[in-house]
Short mmCIF file of C-alpha atoms in Angstrom, two decimals:
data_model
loop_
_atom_site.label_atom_id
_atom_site.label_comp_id
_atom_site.label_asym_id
_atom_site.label_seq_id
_atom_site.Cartn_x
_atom_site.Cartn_y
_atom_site.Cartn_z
CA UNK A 374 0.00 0.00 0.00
CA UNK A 375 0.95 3.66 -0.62
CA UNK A 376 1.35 6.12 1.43
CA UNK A 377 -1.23 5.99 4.02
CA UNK A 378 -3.24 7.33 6.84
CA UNK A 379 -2.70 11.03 5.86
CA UNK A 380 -5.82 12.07 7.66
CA UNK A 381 -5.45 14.76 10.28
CA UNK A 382 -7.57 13.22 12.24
CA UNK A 383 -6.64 10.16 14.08
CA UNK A 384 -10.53 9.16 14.04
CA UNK A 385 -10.24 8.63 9.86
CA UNK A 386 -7.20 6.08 10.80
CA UNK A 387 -9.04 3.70 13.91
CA UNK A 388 -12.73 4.74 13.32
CA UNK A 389 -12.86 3.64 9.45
CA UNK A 390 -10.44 0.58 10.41
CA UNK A 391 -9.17 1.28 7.39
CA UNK A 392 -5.91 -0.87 8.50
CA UNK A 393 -8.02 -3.95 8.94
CA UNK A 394 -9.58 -3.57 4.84
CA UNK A 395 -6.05 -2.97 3.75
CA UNK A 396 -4.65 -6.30 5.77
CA UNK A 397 -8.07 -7.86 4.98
CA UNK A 398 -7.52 -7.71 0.94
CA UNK A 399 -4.09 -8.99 1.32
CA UNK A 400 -1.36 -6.00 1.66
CA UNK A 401 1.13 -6.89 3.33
CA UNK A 402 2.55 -3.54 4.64
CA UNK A 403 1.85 0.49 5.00
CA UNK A 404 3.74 3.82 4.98
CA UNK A 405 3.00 6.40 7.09
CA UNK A 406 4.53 9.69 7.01
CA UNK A 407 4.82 12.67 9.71
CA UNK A 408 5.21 14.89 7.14
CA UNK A 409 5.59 19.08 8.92
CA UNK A 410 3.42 17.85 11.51
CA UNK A 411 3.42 16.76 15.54
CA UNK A 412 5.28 13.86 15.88
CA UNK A 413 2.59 13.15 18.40
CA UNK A 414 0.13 12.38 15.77
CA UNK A 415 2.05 9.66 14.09
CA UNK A 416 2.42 8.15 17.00
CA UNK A 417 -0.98 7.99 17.98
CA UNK A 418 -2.24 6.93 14.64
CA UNK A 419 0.63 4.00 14.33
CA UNK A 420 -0.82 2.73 18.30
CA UNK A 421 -4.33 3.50 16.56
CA UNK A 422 -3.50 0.90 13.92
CA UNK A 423 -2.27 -1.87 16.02
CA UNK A 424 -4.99 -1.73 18.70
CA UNK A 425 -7.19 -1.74 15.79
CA UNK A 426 -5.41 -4.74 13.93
CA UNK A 427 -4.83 -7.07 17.15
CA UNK A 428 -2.88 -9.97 15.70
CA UNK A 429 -3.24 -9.21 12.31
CA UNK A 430 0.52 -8.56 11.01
CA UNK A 431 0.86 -5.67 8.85
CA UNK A 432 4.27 -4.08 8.01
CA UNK A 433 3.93 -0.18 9.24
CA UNK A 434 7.02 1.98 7.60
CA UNK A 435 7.05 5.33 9.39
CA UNK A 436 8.21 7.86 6.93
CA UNK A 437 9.94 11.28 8.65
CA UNK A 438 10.06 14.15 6.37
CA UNK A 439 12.40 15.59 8.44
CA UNK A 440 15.53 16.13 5.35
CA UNK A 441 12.77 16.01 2.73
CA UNK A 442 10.57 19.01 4.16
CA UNK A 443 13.66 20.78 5.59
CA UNK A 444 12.14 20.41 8.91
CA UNK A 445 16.00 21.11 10.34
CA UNK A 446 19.30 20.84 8.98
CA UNK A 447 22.79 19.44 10.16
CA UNK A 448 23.38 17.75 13.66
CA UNK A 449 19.27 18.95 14.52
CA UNK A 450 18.05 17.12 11.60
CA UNK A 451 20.01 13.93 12.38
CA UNK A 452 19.07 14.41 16.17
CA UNK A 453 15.37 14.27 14.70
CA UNK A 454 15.02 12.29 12.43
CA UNK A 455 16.54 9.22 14.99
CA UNK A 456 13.83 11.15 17.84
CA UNK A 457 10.91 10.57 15.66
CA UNK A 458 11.79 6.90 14.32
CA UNK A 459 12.66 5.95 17.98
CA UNK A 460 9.37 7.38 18.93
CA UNK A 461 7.52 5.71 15.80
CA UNK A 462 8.99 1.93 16.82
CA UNK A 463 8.01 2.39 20.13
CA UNK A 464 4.45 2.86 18.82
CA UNK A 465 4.57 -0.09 16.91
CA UNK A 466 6.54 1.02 13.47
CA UNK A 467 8.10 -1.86 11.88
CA UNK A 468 10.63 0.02 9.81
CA UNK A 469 11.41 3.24 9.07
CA UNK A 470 12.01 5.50 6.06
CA UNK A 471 13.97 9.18 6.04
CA UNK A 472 13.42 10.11 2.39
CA UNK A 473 16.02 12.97 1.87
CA UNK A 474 18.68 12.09 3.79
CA UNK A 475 22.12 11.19 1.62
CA UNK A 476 25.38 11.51 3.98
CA UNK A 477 26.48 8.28 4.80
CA UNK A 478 27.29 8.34 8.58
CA UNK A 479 24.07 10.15 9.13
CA UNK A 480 22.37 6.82 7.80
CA UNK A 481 24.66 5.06 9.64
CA UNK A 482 23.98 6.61 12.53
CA UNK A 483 20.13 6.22 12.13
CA UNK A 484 20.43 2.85 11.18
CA UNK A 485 22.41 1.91 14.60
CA UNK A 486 20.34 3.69 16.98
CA UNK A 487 17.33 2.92 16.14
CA UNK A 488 16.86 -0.97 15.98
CA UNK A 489 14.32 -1.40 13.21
CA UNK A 490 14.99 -2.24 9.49
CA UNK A 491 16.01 1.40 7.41
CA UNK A 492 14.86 2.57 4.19
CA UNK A 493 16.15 5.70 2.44
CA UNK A 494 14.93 7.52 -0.91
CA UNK A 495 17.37 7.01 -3.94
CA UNK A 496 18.61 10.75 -4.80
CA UNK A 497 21.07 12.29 -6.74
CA UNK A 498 24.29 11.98 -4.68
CA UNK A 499 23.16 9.29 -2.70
CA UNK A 500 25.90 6.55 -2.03
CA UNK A 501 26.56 3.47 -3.60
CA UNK A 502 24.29 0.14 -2.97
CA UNK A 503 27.12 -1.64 -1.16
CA UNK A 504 28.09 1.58 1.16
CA UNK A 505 24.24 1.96 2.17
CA UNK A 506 23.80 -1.93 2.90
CA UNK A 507 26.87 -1.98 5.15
CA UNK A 508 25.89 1.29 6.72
CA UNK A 509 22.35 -0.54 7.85
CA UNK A 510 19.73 0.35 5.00
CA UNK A 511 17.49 -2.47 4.49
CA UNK A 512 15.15 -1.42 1.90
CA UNK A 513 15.49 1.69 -0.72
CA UNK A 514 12.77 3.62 -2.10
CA UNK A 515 12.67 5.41 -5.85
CA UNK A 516 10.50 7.84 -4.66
CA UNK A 517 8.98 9.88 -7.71
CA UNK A 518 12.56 9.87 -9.14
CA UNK A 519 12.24 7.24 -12.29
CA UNK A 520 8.71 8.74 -12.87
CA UNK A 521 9.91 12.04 -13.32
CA UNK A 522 12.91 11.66 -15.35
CA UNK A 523 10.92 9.35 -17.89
CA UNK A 524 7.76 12.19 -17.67
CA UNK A 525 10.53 14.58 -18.41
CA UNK A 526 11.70 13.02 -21.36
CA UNK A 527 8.65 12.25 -22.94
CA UNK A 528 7.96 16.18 -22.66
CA UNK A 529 10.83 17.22 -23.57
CA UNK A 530 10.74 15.70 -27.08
CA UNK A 531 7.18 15.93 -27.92
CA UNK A 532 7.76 20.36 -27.66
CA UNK A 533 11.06 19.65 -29.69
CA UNK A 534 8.32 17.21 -32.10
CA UNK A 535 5.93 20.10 -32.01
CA UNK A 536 8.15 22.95 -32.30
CA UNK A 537 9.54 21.18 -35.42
CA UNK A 538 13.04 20.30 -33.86
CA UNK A 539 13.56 17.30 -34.46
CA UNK A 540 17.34 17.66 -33.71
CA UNK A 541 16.72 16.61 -29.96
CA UNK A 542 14.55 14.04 -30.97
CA UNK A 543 15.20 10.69 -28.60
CA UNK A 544 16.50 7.63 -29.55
CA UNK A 545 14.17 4.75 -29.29
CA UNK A 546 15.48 3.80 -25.13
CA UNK A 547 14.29 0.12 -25.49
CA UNK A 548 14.12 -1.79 -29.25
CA UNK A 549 10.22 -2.10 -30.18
CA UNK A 550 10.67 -5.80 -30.25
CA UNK A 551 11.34 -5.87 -26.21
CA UNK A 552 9.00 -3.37 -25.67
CA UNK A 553 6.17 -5.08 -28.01
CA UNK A 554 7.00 -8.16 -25.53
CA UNK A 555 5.85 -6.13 -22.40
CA UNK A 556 2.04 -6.03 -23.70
CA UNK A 557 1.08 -10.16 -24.91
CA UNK A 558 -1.63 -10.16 -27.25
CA UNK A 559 -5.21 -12.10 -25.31
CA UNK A 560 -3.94 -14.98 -27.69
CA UNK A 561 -1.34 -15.55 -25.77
CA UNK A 562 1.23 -14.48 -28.66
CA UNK A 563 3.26 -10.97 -28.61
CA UNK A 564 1.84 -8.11 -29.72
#
């Protein structure tokens, strides 16, 4: 499941049960984000959930917007960020997830003081695969990152296409024969 259990109100989270219907039609997990708000309010919503859910597992990711929003900077952000997730897996988070944040002993740092499996948000600048799994990242998100470099793309050349430039017109990124193979005719066959 998506991003979930924006509501403001913590009454949209345990009064729908909307944690149950999601667990009930087979998702295995959630993500939760603080976004500029209390800290308080994630909490409440992620003991909301798991009151509501009894036994039922259900993976909760607590997101911190903490480096994405700008919420604080430096030492204070770090300081934060490992505040909220330790406050989050108290609650009953299962993992946690600081989109934004790139330096390597920060994640580090996150990663070994707060006991819970780590996800981070694949950015430009963001270190190698093998330096995040040995720093402690267990899981790492694309964000809106692929989306909006392909959406880019595609813009970019259809105003070249419609201003008539066809200069910076783009190569063909996969050969139509592969891509023909991504959509099977209902006969079984390719395309």
């Amino acid at each position: 499941c998506g991003e979930f259990g924006g509501g403001a109100e913590l009454g949209e989270v345990a009064d729908h049960q909307l944690a149950e219907q999601v667990a009930a039609v087979g998702a295995v997990g959630i993500n939760l984000e603080d976004g500029a708000g209390r800290p308080e309010a994630l909490v409440e919503k992620i003991q909301a959930i798991r009151e509501a859910l009894g036994g039922t597992p259900l993976f909760i990711n607590a997101r911190t917007d903490v480096y994405l929003r700008g919420l604080a900077s430096g030492r204070d952000a770090l300081d934060m960020a490992i505040h909220r997730l330790s406050r989050y897996r108290d609650a009953g988070a299962d993992g946690g997830f600081v989109p934004g944040m790139v330096d390597i002993q920060d994640i580090a740092e996150v990663a070994g003081k707060v006991p819970m499996p780590l996800n981070v948000m694949a950015v430009p600048g963001m270190p190698s695969l093998q330096a995040l799994r040995e720093a402690g990242v267990r899981r790492i998100s694309a964000g809106p990152g692929l989306f909006q470099h392909t959406f880019g793309a595609g813009v970019d050349g259809v105003e070249g296409f419609l201003a008539g430039d066809f200069s910076g017109t783009p190569r063909a990124g996969m050969e139509y024969a592969n891509l023909n193979r991504l959509f099977p005719s209902q006969d079984g066959g390719n395309g």
